[in-house]
Every structure is written in C-alpha cells, then in structure tokens.
Amino acid sequence: MSGHSPPPLITVRNLCLTGRRATGPETTIVSNVSFDVAEGEMLALIGESGSGKTSIALALTGYARTGCRIAQGELRVAGHDVRTMGASELRSFRGKTIAYIAQNAGAAFNPALPLMEQVIEPALTHHILPRKEAVDHAIALFEMMALPTPHTIGARYPHECSGGQLQRIMAAMALITEPEVVIFDEPTTALDVTTQIEVLEAFRVAMRQCGFTGVYVTHDLAIVAQMADRAVVLKNGSVQEEGPTGQILNKPTQSYTRQLVAASQPHLRNHDALPPATPLLDVQNLMVGYGAIMPNGHPRHTIVNSVSLPVRAGETLGIIGESGCGKSTLIRAIAGIQPWSGGNMFFAGEPLPPRIEDRTPQQRQHLQLVAQNADLVLNPALSVGATLRRVLTFYNEDASDAALNRVLDMVRLPAAVAGRYPTQLSGGQKQRVNLARALAARPRLVLCDEITAALDTVVAAAILDLMMELKRELGVSWLFVTHDLHALRSVCDHVAVLYAGHCVEFSTASALNAPPRHPYTRKLESSVPEMHPGWLDGVIRQNGLKPGRVAPIPAHGCCYMPRCPVAVADCAQTPPPTWQAPSGALINCHLQAPDLS
Amino acid sequence: MMLAFPLPRYLTPFLQAPALLALLWLLLALAGPWVAPYLPGEVVSTTVFAPISARHWLGTDYLGRDVLTRLLYGTSSTVLLCAASTVMACGAGAFLGMMAALKRGMTDTLLSRFMDGVISIPSLLSGLVAVATFGSSVPVLVLAMACIYLPGSYRTCRMLALSIVQKDFILAARMRGEKTSYLVVREILPNMAGPVLTDVGLRFIYAVRLLSNLSFLGVGLQPPQTDLGSLTRENLLGLVYGAPAVIAPALAIAFLTVGLNLALDGKGRHQ
Ligand SMILES: Nc1ncnc2c1ncn2[C@@H]1O[C@H](COP(=O)(O)OP(=O)(O)OP(=O)(O)O)[C@@H](O)[C@H]1O
Ligand code: SF4
Ligand SMILES: [Mg+2]
C-alpha cells in the first residue's frame, strides 16, 4: 500500500492467545497473528475448525472464552486499544463500535420476548436512540434485509421465524447502533443453499448502505469469493497466507491454501461403473408422518409422501433436499426407528418389518445407521476400543486386539485411538469412529445422515474419499443423505431429489447435470456457491429474490407449485405425473422435456 | 467387573473432598462405639452439665453421663440410619427413574404422577404421620425416610436418564438389539454417575436434618438409643449454663450437614 492511504481501521499485531482445559497446562491457541483491515473493507478469516478463527474474531471484541486469555500482542479497533480498556469501556465499545453476528442466531435470541424488543435493546441500553426512532430504524433495517412484512415481523417471537430470517434479524440487531466494525462468524453455515443466497445478499446490501468494516469468519471458500476483499488463511493458530481474495483463490502460494482450494473444488470420486440392477433395498411408496393417526390410517402431518427408492447392491444412492424436507425422517424409517404408515420395504428380497424389534438379527446387522451428529453418537463414558469391541462381540465376530486394529485401520485411524475417549477426539476422528462402529458389524448397506455436514472441507473430503475406498474394498452400499450438491455429485451413482417429502426427481448422478431437469433441481443447482466472485450477482440477477412468504402447498397439486417459476394452471389442481427423460432421469412434473431444458 | 471399567473416570471428581469427608464420618460412625470411654447409659459423675475437663472431654449431661461417649453413640446412629435410608431411597429412585426414562409412555406417566403426589407432602409431616401410625423404631424410621426421599431421587435420575436416553449412542445400542440391562449398566449409569452421587450426598444431608428434627421433637429414636437430635433435646436445659452437653451435638449436626454441603458445592463449582 502507498503511504497516502489512510491508516487501517483494525490493526492486529503479533496476537497470541492461550488457553487451558480444566487443570491442564496452558497451550497456545493462536500465535503471532498480524493483519490490518482498511476502512470499508471486508476481510475473511479462513481456516478449518480448530484453527483459531473464532478466537481471533472474539479477541477483536476484547473477549476471551473461559480458560483463554490474550497473552500478548496489540489490538487496535477504530482508534481503541482493545487490551487496555476497562470493563465499562469494553461494554460500550461492544455496543457502539463493534458488533458480532454469530453462527446460530436461533440460539442467541430469547425465546420469550418479541424480536423487536431484542433488536432495539442495544440502541436503548447505550442511549443512542430514543425508543420510537429505534423502532423506525429497526424497520428500515428489516426492509434493507429484505425480510417479509418488515413493519410487523418485529412483533413475532423467535420460533415464528425460519433460520434464515433469524440470521438477518440478528444482523439488523447488530447494525442498529451503527457500529464501525461488524464481525460475521460463519453466519450461513447452518442454512441450506437456497436460503444462504438471500442472507448473503442481505449482508452485502447492508454493507454497501451502512458502510461498515467487516471481518467474515468462514471455512467456505466460495462464500469468501462473494463477500470478502481480502483473506487471511489460518492453520493451527498461525497465518499461512494473506492477500486479496482473487489471489488467494486463484493463485495460492502456500501449500496449505492450495490444499484448501483443491478440497473445495468439486471433483469426481466415484469412477466405478453402475452395478447391475438388483435392488438390495427396495423402498416402495413409503409414507411417514408425525402426529395423531387420522381416520384414513395416516398420521396428521405427512412428512415423507409416497417415496420409492431402489438401492442397488454396491452403489451409492444420494438423497438431497433442503432442511426440513424429510431426509432424516426417511432415513429413520428405513432404519426402523420411525414408524411408517404406508408402503413397503424389501431388503435383499425379504420384506423389512417397520419396527427394528421385529427385524431379524441379520437384517439388523446388515443395515447400519451412521447418524448426523458425531458428538451425540459416541458414549462419552466408553473408550473407542470398548465401543467397537462391543459391536464385534455382539455379532460374534473376532474381538481380539488384532481385529480391533483392523476395524480402526479400515477408517484410517491409528491403533492408539482405541484407548481414547470421545472427548479426546476431533470432530473428524469422531465421525470416523462412528463409521467404524457401523462397519464393524460387516453391513451390506450403510445409511449415512449428513455425516459430513459438521466437518470442514478438508476433513469432509477425506471422509468422502474413505467412503469410496470402502465401497470398492468391501462392496458396501451407501445411502448418502446430504444438502451439499458437490459431495453428492462426487460420490453417488444415483440421486433422489426430495422436496417437501416428495421425490421430485430420481436420476443417475451424471444425468443430474444434463437437461431436462426438474425446476427444483435446477434451483438447487444454481444455488450452490461457486468460487468466482461474480457468482452471487449473477444468481440474483437471474432469479430475483424469493418472495418473503410463500403460499401453502396445494392439497392436490404439485408440492413445488408455490415456489415454481414455470408453474402452469394444472399444477395447482392435479398431481404431476412421473415421466422418464431420455437421460434416464425420472421427473415428477407437468411440463415435458422441451420446457425443462 | 462390568462396573469396574467405566466408573473410575467419572468418579475421579467425586473422589475428592466430598467422598473423603463422607468416608471420615462413616469411619467415625463405625468406630465411635468402640473407642467411647464409657458406656452410653452409665452415670459417671455426680455433677450434671459439668464443663469440659480432663476426665470428661465434653463434660457431662443432665443425668451426669459422659457427653463424649453419648455423642459418639449418637453420631453413629444418626450417620448409619441416614446412610441406610439414603442408599435405599437413591437405589430405588435411580432404578425407577431409569426405567421410566427407558420405557416412557404409561409407566413413566403413572410413576411420575405418583412421585409428584408423594413429594408434595412436607417431609416432616410425612415423618410424623409414619411414626404416629407405626410407632417409632429403627426400621420404621429408616423405611419412612427412604420413602420420603425416594421421589426426589427418582425425579433427578429420571431427568438425567431422559437426557441420556435421547442421545444417539443409546439408539445405536438399541438398534443393535442390546438388552435393557446392558443399556442401564454400560450406557446410561456411567454417564450419570457424577450428578447422581452429588444427589445422594444432598439427600443424605436432608435425611440427617429430618431425623434430627424428629428426634428433637421426641418422636425419633427412643431411649436408651440416642442420636444427635435427641441428645440436643434432652440436654436443652443446659443451654442456660452454656454446657457443652447441648452445644456439642448441635455443632455435630452443623458440621455434618454444612460441611458435606460445602464440599459438594465446591465440587460442583470445580466441574
Ligand atoms: N418428532 C417430530 N414431531 C413432529 N414433527 C417432526 C418431528 N421430527 C421432525 N419433524 C418435522 O418433520 C420435518 C422433516 O424433518 P427431518 O428431520 O426429516 O428434516 P431433514 O430433511 O432431515 O432436515 P435437515 O437437513 O435440517 O436435517 C420437519 O418439518 C420437522 O419439523
Ligand atoms: S408440476 Fe408445475 S409446479 Fe410442479 S415443478 Fe412442474 S411446473 Fe413446477
Ligand atoms: Mg436431518
């Protein structure tokens, strides 16, 4: 930078953070981190989980998590020296100068208060605006965030808003005091791709109109490309590389950055030919729901509606759909832990009873579930070895140390992990142990519910590679549920697209890329962030923003009708037929191939 | 053998102050009668409410008996009685609580409603009613206290077990087809051992307070047996002389309850 440019708004010099667990020794979390952020700039902090990006972001607000402290270094934010401020100065600094938008807005709001009260609270406590003006300002911010019914949404309670709406309301709350610096900590990680677009766009509009300086913490490089001017790449608490976004993404100089970029580039992992068409698991017209049973024999709320899926022996079947579309419900029904009200299932030619208790020991052994949240899935009181050994002995397999090591080796974990407890493992390691427990039973089909959702790109890529290796080595079939289209494309043979509990498209993974496609598949596809900077603008220009409130799904029409851009008159009255495209894809829509290309 | 493996990790925090203190009291309770210098009923002095002296370390009581001896016997019965009823209450509470959490449905509803009913009666009142109905004897007292503290323990254990039962590792074990006994012993108990032991400590303190209250009202342990509450009561006259005969048992109750409480609190803060 030349000598004429104004001094940076944020200066971090040689920042060191240390922390300790319980009574353990003090360890370094972040060492010698330095960077500047100029006024009006957006800086991205990139790194995998555990790289210290959130710790740095919190340090900017003068906050250290319990057990952690800022050991040394200089932190200057908008003319304040953060480390020398007292408690009351810090409080007003956090209210007026810097604001923090956290990952999970749903958890940050008080469920018992209307949203407006919570949004204007910072302005009132810091005496920045009188109440009436604060409310007007909040409404203006809601409008800017493209929230539906900005004048009345403030009267709602947190549970009456979706995750994406809450995230934008949280941003409005952060902006109400007109701070100079706003920190975004993975604000869209918990959202699905279609919602993510709206939230990202709202943030960008806000940034343009309010002119704040931003720090954006994320592990998603495609989002960095849309949002940030410059980026700092972190690994294990130290800076790997720093530079303009374009250079980091296109011409990374450090090997770690290159690895990150490579891991987020979509690439095909599954090179095997399609196995022959003998279904291992055959799901036919499955109906699953919650709530009281109605006179017609179905539960009050239907979640999965007449879904049919054949899973061939030795293939990977992917299921994709947005949050709440019933993916987990479907998987749980197949696993036998969610009663279903209609349809049939066959496993290896035999009928599969709905309840896990009624299934034969073979069926239980050959059908294994790997659940979404690795933290809840391992018993914290049992060591990894004890957990795995129990599975081996339960199925009368060899449970010697050698056999145990073989199982650990299958998921590429060292034998030493057997003696550890779940709390001593990282997220990726836990997920591998979780997989190992399923594999120890020698299953024929493994049901995976979003097993990579909580992992960062590099670790998730390793798990996907592992899945494909195991498929080749052991001939395991996988049912892979995800909302990540890249992951889906790279590992699956067949793909089912789920919308509101209906299977709207069923095709081979390669046919998914080629027209004709179901309108929802196309929408999903265009919503996946891409690494080039102009992507978000392009999508917004093409689709416009989704109208705030969508009409309810018609009782007898197409489930996608309220959001479908190409709907015709028939769509509201008659259920769409399923027809086969030349590519082999089964599409559930009133329109025909020429209209959907 | 089944329990030997997972428990120690979760016991370590408990194996500090509270456990040591509890052990100390238990030792005192067991050894007290053996090391007591006199017999509990023996009148050994002509002075009543004598002050501290070399012969009688804690003076004498209203009949001229040795207070130290009687205090040791009283501590012994208070601690052992309360420990017995606490173990019974918490054992049954934990068992029923885990069953309710595992079975849910009707079992859970019926048990929980019943326990809610029992818990709504003040403990001193139910104690008095039990004694009035069945007379005051050691078995009646122990059983009555066990019944009084069972619902509280049940509620704690049910809540703890409920949060564990919803975890996916229980689901994984159930999907494997594991028996309920395995679920309880290997998957659930080890994960609630810490909080449950804290709860046991608290219930013990409540039991000491209840027994002392009953005895102080004269409906607890009957002479010639003594406990800390009845010792305080029978020597109440000594209060005007400031005799150790009444101060010592009162202090013993305070040390027992407040000490354990503080230790448990400290442990809670550590975690
Ligand atoms: N126990 C329940 N009772 C009533 N409704 C439920 C219950 N569990 C889930 N649902 C509803 O069923 C729908 C589908 O839930 P499901 O968990 O299958 O979604 P999902 O596709 O897995 O979403 P995500 O991607 O967020 O995991 C949601 O609308 C949810 O609110
Ligand atoms: S049936 Fe109609 S509403 Fe449904 S996806 Fe096709 S065009 Fe859209
Ligand atoms: Mg799910």
CSV table of C-alpha atoms in Angstrom, one decimal, chain A residues 266 268 485-486 488-490 492 495 497 505 507-518 521-522 525 583 585 596-597:
chain,number,residue,atom,x,y,z
A,266,PRO,CA,-15.8,-30.3,-6.9
A,268,LEU,CA,-15.5,-36.9,-9.1
A,485,LEU,CA,-24.6,-30.9,-4.0
A,486,HIS,CA,-20.8,-31.1,-4.6
A,488,LEU,CA,-23.5,-35.7,-3.7
A,489,ARG,CA,-22.2,-35.5,-7.3
A,490,SER,CA,-18.7,-36.7,-6.3
A,492,CYS,CA,-23.1,-41.0,-5.8
A,495,VAL,CA,-29.6,-39.4,-6.8
A,497,VAL,CA,-34.1,-35.1,-5.1
A,505,GLU,CA,-36.5,-36.4,-9.4
A,507,SER,CA,-31.7,-40.0,-11.8
A,508,THR,CA,-28.2,-41.1,-12.2
A,509,ALA,CA,-25.6,-38.7,-10.8
A,510,SER,CA,-24.3,-37.9,-14.3
A,511,ALA,CA,-27.9,-37.2,-15.7
A,512,LEU,CA,-28.4,-34.7,-12.9
A,513,ASN,CA,-26.1,-32.3,-14.7
A,514,ALA,CA,-27.9,-32.6,-18.0
A,515,PRO,CA,-31.3,-31.2,-19.0
A,516,PRO,CA,-34.1,-31.9,-18.7
A,517,ARG,CA,-34.2,-31.3,-15.0
A,518,HIS,CA,-37.0,-30.7,-12.5
A,521,THR,CA,-33.2,-29.5,-9.1
A,522,ARG,CA,-32.3,-26.5,-11.3
A,525,GLU,CA,-28.0,-26.4,-8.7
A,583,SER,CA,-31.2,-39.3,-19.9
A,585,ALA,CA,-34.0,-39.4,-15.1
A,596,LEU,CA,-37.4,-28.1,-18.7
A,597,SER,CA,-34.2,-27.9,-20.7
